[in-house]
Each structure stands twice: as C-alpha cells, then as structure tokens.
CSV table of C-alpha atoms in Angstrom, one decimal:
chain,number,residue,atom,x,y,z
W,8,MET,CA,-21.1,48.1,-5.9
W,9,SER,CA,-23.4,50.2,-4.5
W,10,VAL,CA,-23.8,50.2,-0.8
W,11,ALA,CA,-27.3,48.1,-0.9
W,12,GLU,CA,-25.4,45.1,-2.3
W,13,LEU,CA,-22.2,45.5,-0.2
W,14,LYS,CA,-25.3,45.6,2.4
W,15,ALA,CA,-26.0,42.3,0.9
W,16,ARG,CA,-23.1,40.2,0.2
W,17,HIS,CA,-22.2,41.1,4.2
W,18,VAL,CA,-25.4,39.6,4.9
W,19,ALA,CA,-25.2,36.7,2.4
W,20,ALA,CA,-21.4,36.1,4.4
W,21,THR,CA,-22.6,37.0,7.5
W,22,GLU,CA,-25.4,34.0,7.1
W,23,THR,CA,-21.9,32.6,5.9
W,24,VAL,CA,-19.7,32.3,8.4
W,25,ASN,CA,-22.9,31.4,11.2
W,26,SER,CA,-23.4,27.7,8.9
W,27,LEU,CA,-19.5,27.3,9.2
W,28,ARG,CA,-19.6,27.5,13.0
W,29,GLU,CA,-22.3,25.6,13.2
W,30,ARG,CA,-21.3,22.7,11.2
W,31,LEU,CA,-17.4,23.3,13.3
W,32,GLN,CA,-20.1,22.9,16.1
W,33,GLN,CA,-21.6,18.9,14.7
W,34,LYS,CA,-18.3,17.4,13.8
W,35,ARG,CA,-16.1,18.3,16.7
W,36,LEU,CA,-19.6,16.7,18.7
W,37,LEU,CA,-19.1,13.4,16.4
W,38,LEU,CA,-15.7,13.2,16.9
W,39,LEU,CA,-15.0,13.1,20.5
W,40,ASP,CA,-15.2,9.8,20.5
W,41,THR,CA,-11.9,9.9,19.6
W,42,ASP,CA,-8.6,10.5,22.5
W,43,ASP,CA,-6.4,12.4,20.5
W,44,LEU,CA,-7.6,14.0,17.5
W,45,ILE,CA,-4.0,14.7,16.3
W,46,GLU,CA,-1.7,11.6,16.6
W,47,VAL,CA,-5.4,9.5,14.9
W,48,VAL,CA,-4.5,10.6,11.7
W,49,ALA,CA,-1.4,7.5,11.9
W,50,VAL,CA,-2.9,4.7,12.9
W,51,ALA,CA,-0.3,3.9,15.5
W,52,GLY,CA,-1.7,6.6,17.1
W,53,TYR,CA,-5.1,5.1,17.2
W,54,ALA,CA,-3.3,2.0,17.2
W,55,LYS,CA,-2.0,2.4,21.0
W,56,ALA,CA,-5.1,5.2,22.3
W,57,HIS,CA,-7.6,2.2,22.2
W,58,GLY,CA,-4.8,0.6,23.8
W,59,LYS,CA,-3.5,-2.4,21.0
W,60,SER,CA,0.0,-4.0,22.0
W,61,SER,CA,2.9,-5.2,20.0
W,62,VAL,CA,2.9,-8.7,18.6
W,63,SER,CA,5.9,-10.0,20.5
W,64,PHE,CA,7.4,-13.1,18.8
W,65,GLY,CA,9.9,-15.9,21.5
W,66,ALA,CA,13.2,-16.0,20.6
W,67,THR,CA,12.6,-19.5,18.4
W,68,ASP,CA,8.9,-18.7,17.3
W,69,LEU,CA,9.9,-17.8,13.8
W,70,VAL,CA,12.6,-20.3,12.4
W,71,CYS,CA,14.4,-21.4,9.1
W,72,CYS,CA,13.1,-24.2,8.7
W,73,ARG,CA,14.3,-24.9,4.2
W,74,THR,CA,16.8,-23.2,2.7
W,75,LEU,CA,16.6,-24.1,-1.3
W,76,GLN,CA,19.7,-23.8,-2.4
W,77,GLY,CA,20.6,-24.2,-6.3
W,78,HIS,CA,21.4,-21.3,-8.2
W,79,THR,CA,24.6,-19.5,-9.1
W,80,GLY,CA,23.8,-16.0,-9.1
W,81,LYS,CA,21.7,-13.4,-7.0
W,82,VAL,CA,18.2,-14.2,-6.8
W,83,TYR,CA,16.2,-11.2,-7.7
W,84,SER,CA,12.2,-12.5,-7.5
W,85,LEU,CA,9.9,-15.1,-6.0
W,86,ASP,CA,6.9,-16.2,-7.1
W,87,TRP,CA,4.3,-18.6,-4.8
W,88,THR,CA,1.6,-20.7,-6.4
W,89,PRO,CA,-1.6,-19.5,-5.5
W,90,GLU,CA,-2.4,-23.1,-4.3
W,91,LYS,CA,-0.1,-26.0,-2.5
W,92,ASN,CA,3.6,-24.7,-2.0
W,93,ARG,CA,5.4,-24.4,-5.1
W,94,ILE,CA,8.1,-21.2,-5.8
W,95,VAL,CA,9.1,-19.6,-8.6
W,96,SER,CA,12.4,-18.0,-8.6
W,97,ALA,CA,14.5,-15.9,-11.4
W,98,SER,CA,18.4,-15.2,-10.6
W,99,GLN,CA,21.2,-13.8,-12.2
W,100,ASP,CA,22.4,-17.1,-13.4
W,101,GLY,CA,20.1,-16.5,-16.1
W,102,ARG,CA,17.2,-19.5,-15.5
W,103,LEU,CA,14.5,-20.6,-14.0
W,104,ILE,CA,13.4,-22.3,-10.8
W,105,VAL,CA,11.2,-24.3,-9.7
W,106,TRP,CA,10.7,-25.7,-6.3
W,107,ASN,CA,8.3,-27.6,-4.6
W,108,ALA,CA,9.1,-25.8,-0.6
W,109,LEU,CA,7.5,-28.2,1.2
W,110,THR,CA,10.3,-31.0,0.3
W,111,SER,CA,12.4,-28.9,-1.1
W,112,GLN,CA,12.8,-31.0,-4.7
W,113,LYS,CA,13.3,-28.9,-7.7
W,114,THR,CA,10.9,-29.3,-10.8
W,115,HIS,CA,12.2,-27.7,-12.7
W,116,ALA,CA,15.6,-25.5,-14.4
W,117,ILE,CA,14.7,-23.5,-16.9
W,118,LYS,CA,17.8,-21.8,-19.0
W,119,LEU,CA,16.6,-18.7,-20.0
W,120,PRO,CA,17.3,-17.3,-23.8
W,121,CYS,CA,17.6,-13.7,-22.4
W,122,ALA,CA,20.4,-14.7,-18.7
W,123,TRP,CA,19.1,-10.8,-17.7
W,124,VAL,CA,16.0,-11.4,-16.0
W,125,MET,CA,14.4,-9.5,-13.0
W,126,THR,CA,11.1,-11.2,-12.2
W,127,CYS,CA,8.7,-14.3,-12.8
W,128,ALA,CA,5.0,-15.0,-11.8
W,129,PHE,CA,3.3,-17.8,-11.6
W,130,SER,CA,0.1,-18.0,-13.2
W,131,PRO,CA,-3.1,-18.7,-11.0
W,132,THR,CA,-3.5,-22.3,-12.4
W,133,GLY,CA,0.3,-23.3,-11.9
W,134,GLN,CA,0.9,-24.0,-15.0
W,135,PHE,CA,2.8,-21.5,-16.5
W,136,VAL,CA,5.4,-18.9,-15.4
W,137,ALA,CA,6.4,-15.5,-17.0
W,138,CYS,CA,9.3,-13.6,-16.7
W,139,GLY,CA,11.3,-10.5,-17.9
W,140,GLY,CA,14.4,-8.2,-18.0
W,141,LEU,CA,16.9,-6.3,-19.6
W,142,ASP,CA,15.2,-7.4,-22.8
W,143,SER,CA,12.4,-5.8,-22.7
W,144,VAL,CA,10.3,-9.0,-22.9
W,145,CYS,CA,8.1,-10.7,-20.8
W,146,SER,CA,7.8,-14.2,-21.8
W,147,ILE,CA,5.8,-17.4,-20.9
W,148,PHE,CA,6.7,-21.2,-19.8
W,149,ASN,CA,4.5,-23.5,-19.6
W,150,LEU,CA,5.3,-26.5,-17.8
W,151,ASN,CA,3.4,-29.2,-19.1
W,152,SER,CA,4.9,-28.5,-22.3
W,153,PRO,CA,8.1,-31.5,-22.7
W,154,SER,CA,11.6,-29.6,-23.3
W,155,ASP,CA,13.0,-29.6,-26.9
W,156,LYS,CA,16.3,-31.5,-27.5
W,157,ASP,CA,18.4,-29.7,-25.6
W,158,GLY,CA,16.6,-30.5,-22.3
W,159,ASN,CA,15.4,-26.7,-22.7
W,160,LEU,CA,11.7,-25.6,-22.3
W,161,PRO,CA,11.0,-23.3,-25.0
W,162,GLU,CA,9.0,-20.4,-24.1
W,163,SER,CA,5.3,-20.4,-25.3
W,164,LYS,CA,3.9,-16.8,-25.4
W,165,MET,CA,6.6,-14.1,-26.4
W,166,LEU,CA,5.1,-10.9,-24.9
W,167,SER,CA,7.2,-8.2,-26.8
W,168,GLY,CA,6.2,-4.1,-27.1
W,169,HIS,CA,7.8,-2.8,-24.1
W,170,LYS,CA,10.4,-0.6,-25.1
W,171,GLY,CA,12.3,-0.7,-22.1
W,172,TYR,CA,13.3,-3.4,-19.2
W,173,VAL,CA,10.1,-5.2,-17.8
W,174,SER,CA,10.5,-4.8,-14.0
W,175,SER,CA,8.2,-6.5,-12.3
W,176,CYS,CA,4.9,-8.8,-14.0
W,177,GLN,CA,2.1,-10.3,-12.3
W,178,TYR,CA,-1.0,-12.8,-13.7
W,179,VAL,CA,-4.5,-10.9,-13.0
W,180,PRO,CA,-5.8,-13.9,-10.4
W,181,ASP,CA,-8.1,-16.1,-11.7
W,182,GLU,CA,-6.7,-15.7,-14.7
W,183,ASP,CA,-4.3,-17.9,-16.8
W,184,THR,CA,-5.2,-15.3,-19.7
W,185,HIS,CA,-4.0,-11.4,-18.5
W,186,LEU,CA,-1.2,-10.7,-16.7
W,187,ILE,CA,-0.1,-6.9,-15.9
W,188,THR,CA,4.4,-5.6,-16.0
W,189,SER,CA,5.9,-3.0,-15.3
W,190,SER,CA,8.6,-1.2,-17.0
W,191,GLY,CA,12.3,0.8,-17.0
W,192,ASP,CA,9.7,2.9,-20.7
W,193,HIS,CA,7.5,4.4,-17.6
W,194,THR,CA,4.2,2.5,-18.3
W,195,CYS,CA,2.6,-0.7,-17.2
W,196,VAL,CA,0.7,-3.1,-20.3
W,197,LEU,CA,-2.1,-4.9,-18.9
W,198,TRP,CA,-1.4,-8.4,-21.9
W,199,ASP,CA,-3.8,-11.1,-23.8
W,200,ILE,CA,-1.2,-13.9,-23.6
W,201,THR,CA,-3.8,-15.8,-25.7
W,202,THR,CA,-3.3,-12.9,-28.4
W,203,GLY,CA,-0.1,-11.8,-27.6
W,204,LEU,CA,-1.4,-8.2,-27.3
W,205,ARG,CA,-1.5,-5.5,-25.1
W,206,THR,CA,-5.0,-4.4,-23.8
W,207,SER,CA,-3.8,-1.7,-22.9
W,208,VAL,CA,-0.8,1.0,-21.6
W,209,PHE,CA,-0.9,2.7,-18.7
W,210,GLY,CA,1.2,6.4,-19.0
W,211,GLY,CA,3.0,6.7,-21.4
W,212,GLU,CA,4.1,9.6,-23.7
W,213,PHE,CA,0.2,10.0,-25.1
W,214,GLN,CA,-0.8,9.6,-21.5
W,215,SER,CA,-0.3,11.0,-17.8
W,216,GLY,CA,0.9,8.3,-16.0
W,217,HIS,CA,4.4,7.4,-13.9
W,218,THR,CA,7.8,10.3,-14.9
W,219,ALA,CA,10.2,8.3,-15.0
W,220,ASP,CA,11.5,3.9,-14.2
W,221,VAL,CA,8.5,1.7,-13.4
W,222,LEU,CA,9.7,-0.9,-11.0
W,223,SER,CA,7.2,-1.8,-9.4
W,224,VAL,CA,3.1,-3.7,-9.6
W,225,SER,CA,0.7,-5.4,-7.0
W,226,ILE,CA,-2.9,-5.8,-8.2
W,227,ASN,CA,-6.2,-5.5,-5.4
W,228,GLY,CA,-6.9,-9.1,-4.9
W,229,SER,CA,-10.1,-8.0,-3.4
W,230,ASN,CA,-11.1,-6.5,-7.0
W,231,SER,CA,-8.8,-7.2,-10.2
W,232,ARG,CA,-10.1,-4.3,-11.9
W,233,MET,CA,-7.2,-2.0,-9.5
W,234,PHE,CA,-3.6,-2.2,-9.7
W,235,VAL,CA,-0.7,0.0,-7.7
W,236,SER,CA,2.3,0.5,-9.8
W,237,GLY,CA,5.9,2.3,-7.5
W,238,SER,CA,8.1,4.0,-9.2
W,239,CYS,CA,11.2,6.3,-9.6
W,240,ASP,CA,9.1,9.3,-9.8
W,241,SER,CA,9.2,8.6,-6.0
W,242,THR,CA,5.4,8.2,-6.5
W,243,ALA,CA,3.1,5.1,-5.8
W,244,ARG,CA,0.0,5.5,-8.9
W,245,LEU,CA,-3.4,3.5,-8.3
W,246,TRP,CA,-4.7,2.7,-12.0
W,247,ASP,CA,-8.0,1.2,-12.9
W,248,THR,CA,-7.5,-1.6,-15.7
W,249,ARG,CA,-10.8,-0.3,-18.0
W,250,VAL,CA,-9.4,3.3,-17.6
W,251,ALA,CA,-5.7,3.6,-19.3
W,252,SER,CA,-5.7,7.1,-19.5
W,253,ARG,CA,-5.0,8.1,-16.0
W,254,ALA,CA,-3.9,7.0,-12.4
W,255,VAL,CA,-7.7,7.1,-10.3
W,256,ARG,CA,-4.8,8.9,-7.8
W,257,THR,CA,-0.6,9.6,-6.9
W,258,PHE,CA,0.2,8.8,-4.2
W,259,HIS,CA,3.8,11.6,-2.9
W,260,GLY,CA,5.4,11.1,-0.1
W,261,HIS,CA,7.8,8.8,-0.4
W,262,GLU,CA,11.6,10.8,-1.7
W,263,GLY,CA,13.5,8.2,-3.4
W,264,ASP,CA,12.6,5.4,-6.1
W,265,VAL,CA,9.0,3.6,-5.2
W,266,ASN,CA,11.4,0.1,-5.5
W,267,THR,CA,8.2,-2.6,-4.3
W,268,VAL,CA,4.8,-2.0,-3.5
W,269,LYS,CA,2.3,-4.5,-2.7
W,270,PHE,CA,-2.0,-4.4,-1.7
W,271,PHE,CA,-2.5,-5.3,2.3
W,272,PRO,CA,-4.8,-8.4,2.5
W,273,ASP,CA,-8.2,-6.2,1.9
W,274,GLY,CA,-7.6,-4.7,-0.5
W,275,ASN,CA,-8.5,-0.3,0.7
W,276,ARG,CA,-4.8,-0.2,1.3
W,277,PHE,CA,-1.4,-0.9,-0.5
W,278,GLY,CA,2.3,-1.0,0.9
W,279,THR,CA,5.6,0.6,-0.8
W,280,GLY,CA,8.9,0.4,0.0
W,281,SER,CA,11.4,2.5,-1.1
W,282,ASP,CA,15.2,3.6,-1.1
W,283,ASP,CA,13.9,6.2,1.0
W,284,GLY,CA,14.2,2.9,3.5
W,285,THR,CA,10.3,4.3,4.7
W,286,CYS,CA,8.2,1.6,3.8
W,287,ARG,CA,4.1,3.5,4.4
W,288,LEU,CA,0.9,3.0,3.9
W,289,PHE,CA,-1.4,4.1,1.7
W,290,ASP,CA,-5.1,4.0,1.8
W,291,ILE,CA,-6.7,3.9,-1.4
W,292,ARG,CA,-9.8,5.5,-1.0
W,293,THR,CA,-9.5,8.7,0.7
W,294,GLY,CA,-6.2,9.2,-0.3
W,295,HIS,CA,-4.9,9.2,3.3
W,296,GLN,CA,-0.8,8.3,3.6
W,297,LEU,CA,-1.7,5.6,7.3
W,298,GLN,CA,1.6,5.1,8.9
W,299,GLU,CA,5.2,5.4,7.9
W,300,TYR,CA,8.1,2.3,9.2
W,301,TYR,CA,11.3,3.9,9.6
W,302,GLN,CA,13.5,2.8,12.1
W,303,GLN,CA,16.4,5.9,13.1
W,304,HIS,CA,20.0,4.5,13.1
W,305,SER,CA,23.5,6.9,14.3
W,306,ASP,CA,25.2,5.6,11.2
W,307,ASP,CA,25.3,6.4,8.2
W,308,GLU,CA,24.5,3.3,6.4
W,309,VAL,CA,22.2,3.6,3.1
W,310,ARG,CA,19.1,1.0,3.3
W,311,HIS,CA,17.4,1.0,0.8
W,312,VAL,CA,13.9,-0.9,1.5
W,313,THR,CA,14.0,-3.7,-1.6
W,314,SER,CA,11.1,-6.0,-0.9
W,315,ILE,CA,8.0,-6.3,1.1
W,316,ALA,CA,5.3,-8.9,1.6
W,317,PHE,CA,2.1,-8.6,4.0
W,318,SER,CA,1.5,-11.5,6.7
W,319,ILE,CA,-2.2,-12.3,5.6
W,320,SER,CA,-3.7,-10.6,8.5
W,321,GLY,CA,-2.1,-7.5,7.9
W,322,ARG,CA,-0.8,-7.6,10.6
W,323,LEU,CA,2.9,-7.7,10.5
W,324,LEU,CA,5.2,-6.4,7.0
W,325,PHE,CA,8.4,-8.1,6.1
W,326,ALA,CA,10.8,-5.3,4.7
W,327,GLY,CA,13.5,-6.4,3.0
W,328,TYR,CA,16.7,-4.1,2.8
W,329,SER,CA,20.0,-2.9,1.2
W,330,ASN,CA,21.8,-3.6,4.1
W,331,GLY,CA,20.7,-7.5,4.7
W,332,ASP,CA,18.4,-6.6,7.5
W,333,CYS,CA,14.8,-8.4,7.1
W,334,TYR,CA,12.3,-5.8,9.7
W,335,VAL,CA,9.4,-7.9,10.4
W,336,TRP,CA,7.1,-4.7,11.0
W,337,ASP,CA,4.0,-4.5,13.2
W,338,THR,CA,1.6,-2.6,11.1
W,339,LEU,CA,-0.4,-1.3,13.4
W,340,LEU,CA,2.2,0.2,16.6
W,341,ALA,CA,4.7,0.9,13.9
W,342,GLN,CA,7.7,-1.4,15.7
W,343,VAL,CA,10.2,-3.5,14.9
W,344,VAL,CA,9.6,-6.8,16.0
W,345,LEU,CA,11.9,-8.7,14.7
W,346,ASN,CA,14.8,-8.5,12.5
W,347,LEU,CA,14.8,-12.1,10.6
W,348,GLY,CA,18.3,-11.0,8.7
W,349,SER,CA,19.7,-10.7,12.0
W,350,LEU,CA,17.9,-14.3,13.1
W,351,GLN,CA,20.4,-17.5,13.3
W,352,ASN,CA,20.1,-19.3,10.4
W,353,SER,CA,20.1,-16.3,7.8
W,354,HIS,CA,20.6,-15.0,4.1
W,355,GLU,CA,24.3,-14.1,4.5
W,356,SER,CA,23.5,-11.3,1.9
W,357,ARG,CA,21.0,-8.7,0.3
W,358,ILE,CA,17.3,-9.5,0.3
W,359,SER,CA,16.3,-9.3,-2.6
W,360,CYS,CA,12.3,-10.4,-3.2
W,361,LEU,CA,9.5,-11.9,-0.3
W,362,GLY,CA,6.1,-13.7,-0.9
W,363,LEU,CA,4.0,-15.4,1.1
W,364,SER,CA,2.8,-18.7,1.2
W,365,ALA,CA,-1.1,-18.6,0.0
W,366,ASP,CA,-2.5,-19.5,3.2
W,367,GLY,CA,0.1,-17.1,5.3
W,368,SER,CA,1.8,-20.0,6.7
W,369,ALA,CA,4.8,-19.4,5.0
W,370,LEU,CA,7.1,-17.0,4.1
W,371,CYS,CA,9.3,-17.7,1.8
W,372,THR,CA,13.0,-14.4,1.3
W,373,GLY,CA,15.6,-14.7,-2.3
W,374,SER,CA,19.0,-12.8,-1.8
W,375,TYR,CA,21.9,-12.3,-3.7
W,376,ASP,CA,23.7,-14.5,-1.3
W,377,THR,CA,21.7,-17.2,-4.2
W,378,ASN,CA,19.8,-18.7,-1.5
W,379,LEU,CA,16.3,-18.6,-1.0
W,380,LYS,CA,15.0,-19.4,2.2
W,381,ILE,CA,11.7,-20.7,3.7
W,382,TRP,CA,10.4,-19.2,7.3
W,383,ALA,CA,7.5,-20.4,9.6
W,384,PHE,CA,6.0,-20.0,12.9
W,385,GLY,CA,7.5,-22.8,15.1
W,386,GLY,CA,6.1,-21.7,18.4
W,387,HIS,CA,3.4,-22.2,20.4
W,388,ARG,CA,0.0,-20.6,19.3
W,389,LYS,CA,-2.2,-19.6,21.3
W,390,VAL,CA,-6.1,-18.1,20.0
W,391,ILE,CA,-7.7,-16.4,20.5
C,24,MET,CA,-32.4,52.0,2.3
C,25,ASP,CA,-33.3,48.3,2.2
C,26,ASP,CA,-36.9,47.6,4.1
C,27,SER,CA,-37.6,44.5,5.0
C,28,LEU,CA,-34.0,44.4,7.8
C,29,PRO,CA,-34.6,45.4,11.2
C,30,SER,CA,-33.7,48.1,12.7
C,31,PRO,CA,-29.7,48.6,13.8
C,32,GLY,CA,-28.5,48.3,16.8
C,33,GLU,CA,-31.6,45.9,18.1
C,34,PRO,CA,-30.1,42.2,18.7
C,35,ARG,CA,-32.7,39.6,18.6
C,36,ARG,CA,-32.7,37.8,21.9
C,37,GLU,CA,-31.7,33.9,20.5
C,38,ASP,CA,-28.5,35.8,18.8
C,39,GLN,CA,-27.4,36.9,22.2
C,40,HIS,CA,-24.3,35.0,22.3
C,41,ARG,CA,-22.1,33.1,18.8
C,42,THR,CA,-24.4,33.7,16.5
C,43,PRO,CA,-24.5,37.5,15.8
C,44,SER,CA,-28.3,38.4,13.1
C,45,PRO,CA,-26.4,39.9,9.8
C,46,SER,CA,-28.7,43.6,10.7
C,47,THR,CA,-26.7,43.6,14.2
C,48,LEU,CA,-23.5,43.5,12.6
C,49,LEU,CA,-23.8,46.3,9.8
C,50,PRO,CA,-22.5,49.5,10.0
C,51,LYS,CA,-24.7,52.2,10.7
C,52,THR,CA,-25.3,54.0,7.3
C,53,GLN,CA,-23.5,57.3,6.6
C,54,PRO,CA,-25.5,59.8,4.2
C,55,SER,CA,-23.2,60.3,2.1
C,56,GLY,CA,-22.7,56.6,1.8
C,57,PHE,CA,-19.3,57.0,1.2
C,58,TYR,CA,-18.1,56.4,4.5
C,59,GLY,CA,-20.6,53.8,5.0
C,60,LYS,CA,-18.8,51.8,1.5
C,61,HIS,CA,-15.6,51.9,2.8
C,62,ARG,CA,-17.1,50.8,6.6
C,63,LEU,CA,-19.0,47.7,4.6
C,64,ALA,CA,-16.1,47.1,2.7
C,65,ALA,CA,-14.1,46.3,5.6
C,66,ALA,CA,-17.0,44.4,7.1
C,67,ILE,CA,-17.0,42.5,4.5
C,68,SER,CA,-13.0,41.2,4.4
C,69,ASN,CA,-13.3,40.5,7.6
C,70,LEU,CA,-16.0,38.0,7.2
C,71,GLN,CA,-14.3,36.8,4.3
C,72,ASN,CA,-10.7,35.9,6.0
C,73,GLN,CA,-13.6,34.1,9.0
C,74,ILE,CA,-14.6,31.8,6.1
C,75,ASN,CA,-11.7,30.8,5.3
C,76,TYR,CA,-10.7,29.9,8.4
C,77,LEU,CA,-13.8,27.8,9.5
C,78,GLN,CA,-13.8,26.6,6.3
C,79,GLU,CA,-10.2,25.5,6.6
C,80,GLU,CA,-10.6,24.3,10.4
C,81,LEU,CA,-13.5,22.0,8.8
C,82,ASP,CA,-10.9,20.4,6.2
C,83,GLN,CA,-9.1,19.5,8.7
C,84,LEU,CA,-11.5,17.9,10.9
C,85,GLU,CA,-13.4,16.4,7.9
C,86,GLU,CA,-9.5,14.4,7.6
C,87,ILE,CA,-9.0,13.3,10.4
C,88,GLY,CA,-12.7,12.3,10.7
C,89,GLU,CA,-12.5,10.5,7.8
C,90,ALA,CA,-8.6,9.1,9.5
C,91,SER,CA,-10.2,7.9,12.1
C,92,ILE,CA,-12.7,5.9,10.4
C,93,VAL,CA,-10.0,4.3,8.5
C,94,CYS,CA,-8.0,3.9,11.6
C,95,LYS,CA,-10.8,2.2,13.5
C,96,GLU,CA,-11.5,0.0,10.0
C,97,LEU,CA,-7.9,-0.9,9.7
C,98,ILE,CA,-8.2,-2.9,12.9
C,99,SER,CA,-11.1,-4.5,12.8
C,100,SER,CA,-10.4,-6.2,9.3
C,101,VAL,CA,-6.7,-7.3,10.9
C,102,GLU,CA,-8.1,-8.6,13.9
C,103,SER,CA,-11.0,-10.4,11.8
C,104,ILE,CA,-8.4,-13.2,9.8
C,105,PRO,CA,-6.5,-16.2,11.4
C,106,ASP,CA,-2.9,-15.3,10.5
C,107,PRO,CA,-0.2,-18.6,11.3
C,108,LEU,CA,2.0,-16.3,10.8
C,109,LEU,CA,0.9,-14.6,15.2
C,110,PRO,CA,2.0,-16.0,18.4
C,111,LEU,CA,-1.6,-14.6,19.6
C,112,SER,CA,-4.1,-14.4,16.5
C,113,LYS,CA,-7.5,-15.7,16.1
C,114,GLY,CA,-9.0,-19.1,15.2
C,115,PRO,CA,-9.5,-21.3,13.9
C,116,THR,CA,-6.1,-22.8,13.6
C,117,ASN,CA,-5.4,-25.0,10.5
C,118,ILE,CA,-3.1,-28.1,11.1
C,119,ASN,CA,-2.3,-28.0,7.5
C,120,TRP,CA,0.2,-24.4,9.0
C,121,ASP,CA,2.1,-27.2,10.6
C,122,ARG,CA,3.4,-29.0,7.1
C,123,TRP,CA,6.5,-27.1,7.7
C,124,PHE,CA,7.7,-29.5,11.3
C,125,LYS,CA,6.4,-32.4,9.2
C,126,GLY,CA,8.3,-35.0,7.3
C,127,ALA,CA,6.4,-35.0,3.7
C,128,GLN,CA,4.2,-37.4,4.3
C,129,ASN,CA,4.6,-39.4,0.9
C,130,SER,CA,8.5,-39.0,0.7
C,131,ARG,CA,11.9,-40.3,2.7
C,132,LYS,CA,12.8,-36.1,2.5
C,133,ARG,CA,13.7,-35.1,5.9
C,134,TRP,CA,14.0,-30.9,7.1
C,135,ILE,CA,17.2,-29.5,7.1
C-alpha cells in the first residue's frame, strides 16, 4: 500500500472516530433522564428508580372461594371460556370435565378414548373443547352434540399428524376453526379443524425450529398471527403463522426446559417458566429479557416452574412450582407478594396448571391433588 | 504528496479540544517513505481500535436507551388497565368482579 493510500485511510479513520464520538455524546444527552443507566435494563430497577411501590395484600385479600371436586386423578391442564364462567379440565383419570365455576356444577364429564391426556382448551365460542396427549392426536368434542348409547360424547374431529405427544393446544382467538398445538416431535402445528389438515408446521426436520420437545404455546391476544412456544431446548421462540420456515426470534436465557409460556396482556411481551426455577419476561420487539423472577432459597429443594398466568393488567404473575408453592409475583418490582400455596384451603400437592378468567376476576388452579380451586379478591378495593 | 491537505502541525482553532482535524494527526512524512508508512500503519491501527471501542459503547447505550423506553411503556401499560385482583387499581371497577362472593342468581347453591 502506498503512502498516499495509507494517508487517505488515516483521514477516513479519523473522521469515523470523530463522528462516533459525536453520536455518543448525543446519545448520552438523550439518556440523561434515567437515573441509573446500569439498573435500567431490568424492569425492577427502572420501577424502583421511579418510585413504584410493591403490591401489598392483606391476609384475607386473595381467598379460595370454590373447590371443584370430581376428578379421580391428577389434574394436568385447565382452560376458561372466553366469556362466562366455564372451565374445562383434563386429568390423569382419562377424563375432561366441564365446570360452571360459579355454581361448581359439572356440565360435562367426557371419557377420553386415550386416557393419557396432557392438555385441553376451550374454543372461542365455548361450543367445543380440544385435548391432546400421548396418543399424538388432538381430539375435538362438540359439547352440544348428544352422547352415544354408552353415555359418552363422541369425538367430532381428530387432528392427526404429530409424530410425538401433544403437550399443549390453544384455539386461535375469534375462530372455532383453527388451533395451534405443540408437540414432543419438536414442532408446533397450525390446524384447520374443518378439514382436519395441517395448515402450517413450525420447525421440524426440514425447517429450523426447536431442537427438542416443545412443551407449551401461547397465542398473542392482540395479534393472533403471533405465537410463542417453549421447549426442552431451553429456549422460547416467537413465530409468525405466515412464516413457518423459521422463528421470528429465539429467546435464550433459561438453563432448563421451558415448561410454560404466556403472552403478557398488552401483547408486546411474554412470560416463561422453567425447570431452572426462574420465570422471565421478554420483550418481543427488542428481544430483551426484561426481568427475571427468582427467589433464592437456602435448601436444596428442587423448584421447577410448572405453569404461569398474568393478571389482566399484567401487574401480577402467578407461578406454580413443583414443590407446591404458588407465588404471586409483582411483575414490575420482581418481588413475591403472596404464596397461594401457603394460604388456608390451599392445594395439598403441586399446582400443575393455572388460568385466569376472561374478565380477570378469578384465578383457577389445578393440582396433582385432583382438585381445582378458584381464587378471587375478597378484600377492600381502592381505586386510583 | 497530497496538495489538498493543509500543512501538518497547524491545528485549526475549532479543533483545539476534542476533535482533532485529520491533518494534525498525520505523522510527518519521511523522504524515504518507509518509516512514514510504518508510522501511518500504526496510527491507523490505533484509530481502528478506537473505532471498535466507540462502536461498542454506542451499541451498549443504544440497548440501554431501548430498554428504558420499553420499561417505561411496560409500566404505563400495566397501570392503565383496571385489575380485579389488585388491592389498588385503576378504575372503573365492575360489580361482576364480586360475583364469586355472592350466591348465584337462580340457584340454591351456596359457595363453600
């Protein structure tokens, strides 16, 4: 290289240095309103710096107001109807039960062709329930159809195609015609229930996606074309249903199976729960991990997060753990404000599933103790 | 020789403080060219390190800036929605939220 060329490079490099210095200065000026630049990357730091105080529950504020008894085996999954007060639950006893949570009545008890059920879901209109499990099939039942001569409700549709167990299923909001499943075959599938065919397969042999069993899905309530999945490969992935070939983004951070994922109410973030004992909050647009929810313990007890749900504003994160705890986290300040597992009338065994009613007024928990419980706020409310 | 550059060693007034003009950093060129090349190359390498460092810092600030906007948005979204399970929440409240503590309307069942 000639001297002249070197000189030119030198000039260019110096100009670049100057321009970068100027941009840095401008950037720093813009950030001057944040108190602590380092803390701000996690929500709790930001919230504390801005004077937010923790949610505080009185001793009798959140109470168990119903216990739904009827299953004779561990409860694995539950789902509320989008309106009204009905819940469908799936159990190791090989049955789906449909409950009116307000009256505690059972409206349907469906004996399943395959007893090894892992997940269940209500359709948006409340007319259908879907379930899936070790048979690798997602079965649909029409609650309005008559029972057969043995008193059993016949399947109205069987969605076959997965090469592994069906771990989780959710109907696409506003349509009874499409649902998304996650599977032990490493894929998620969007199904057209009318035809019984797969509309799209997310991941799998010929596409990039999860590299281990997928355990959970959650569809974005604000944009039903987006859904998130959690897997034994320790990641969560965000998908666009129009693009099956690859995930929009992969979220790393967990150090164990991601057992549960749930979209945040505003649709711009989602929560995860894992075998590593932590829950995390991720932002879908920037990919940032916004907060980790983890409480240190001095003992060696294993605490896997089995299921999570957000309250309707997102201020509370309910997390069920394998040791029977059910922490209520203040999502903004990352503090545990209550343990439902230690309250009176609580479950006697691990909480395997959680779900919030459509209007956010009640939380339902399902447990290995075979019961479901309804929790609501019975204290005095203050309005801001 | 490059005629468009001002002579070395004469800093311009506005460049006194933090932004050296390209020309003031140019090492003096030697007649033989070799020594000059060596120095130039070293200076360029130095500048490249600075560039990397500055870019990294800029990236970090960019991330923090984004994160703080995201945090602000999150808090604002959470605080704008009435939540039946919170002791302190934005209104309005809804009478139906308390249905879990009343008897169901048309049934004789009572809650346990």
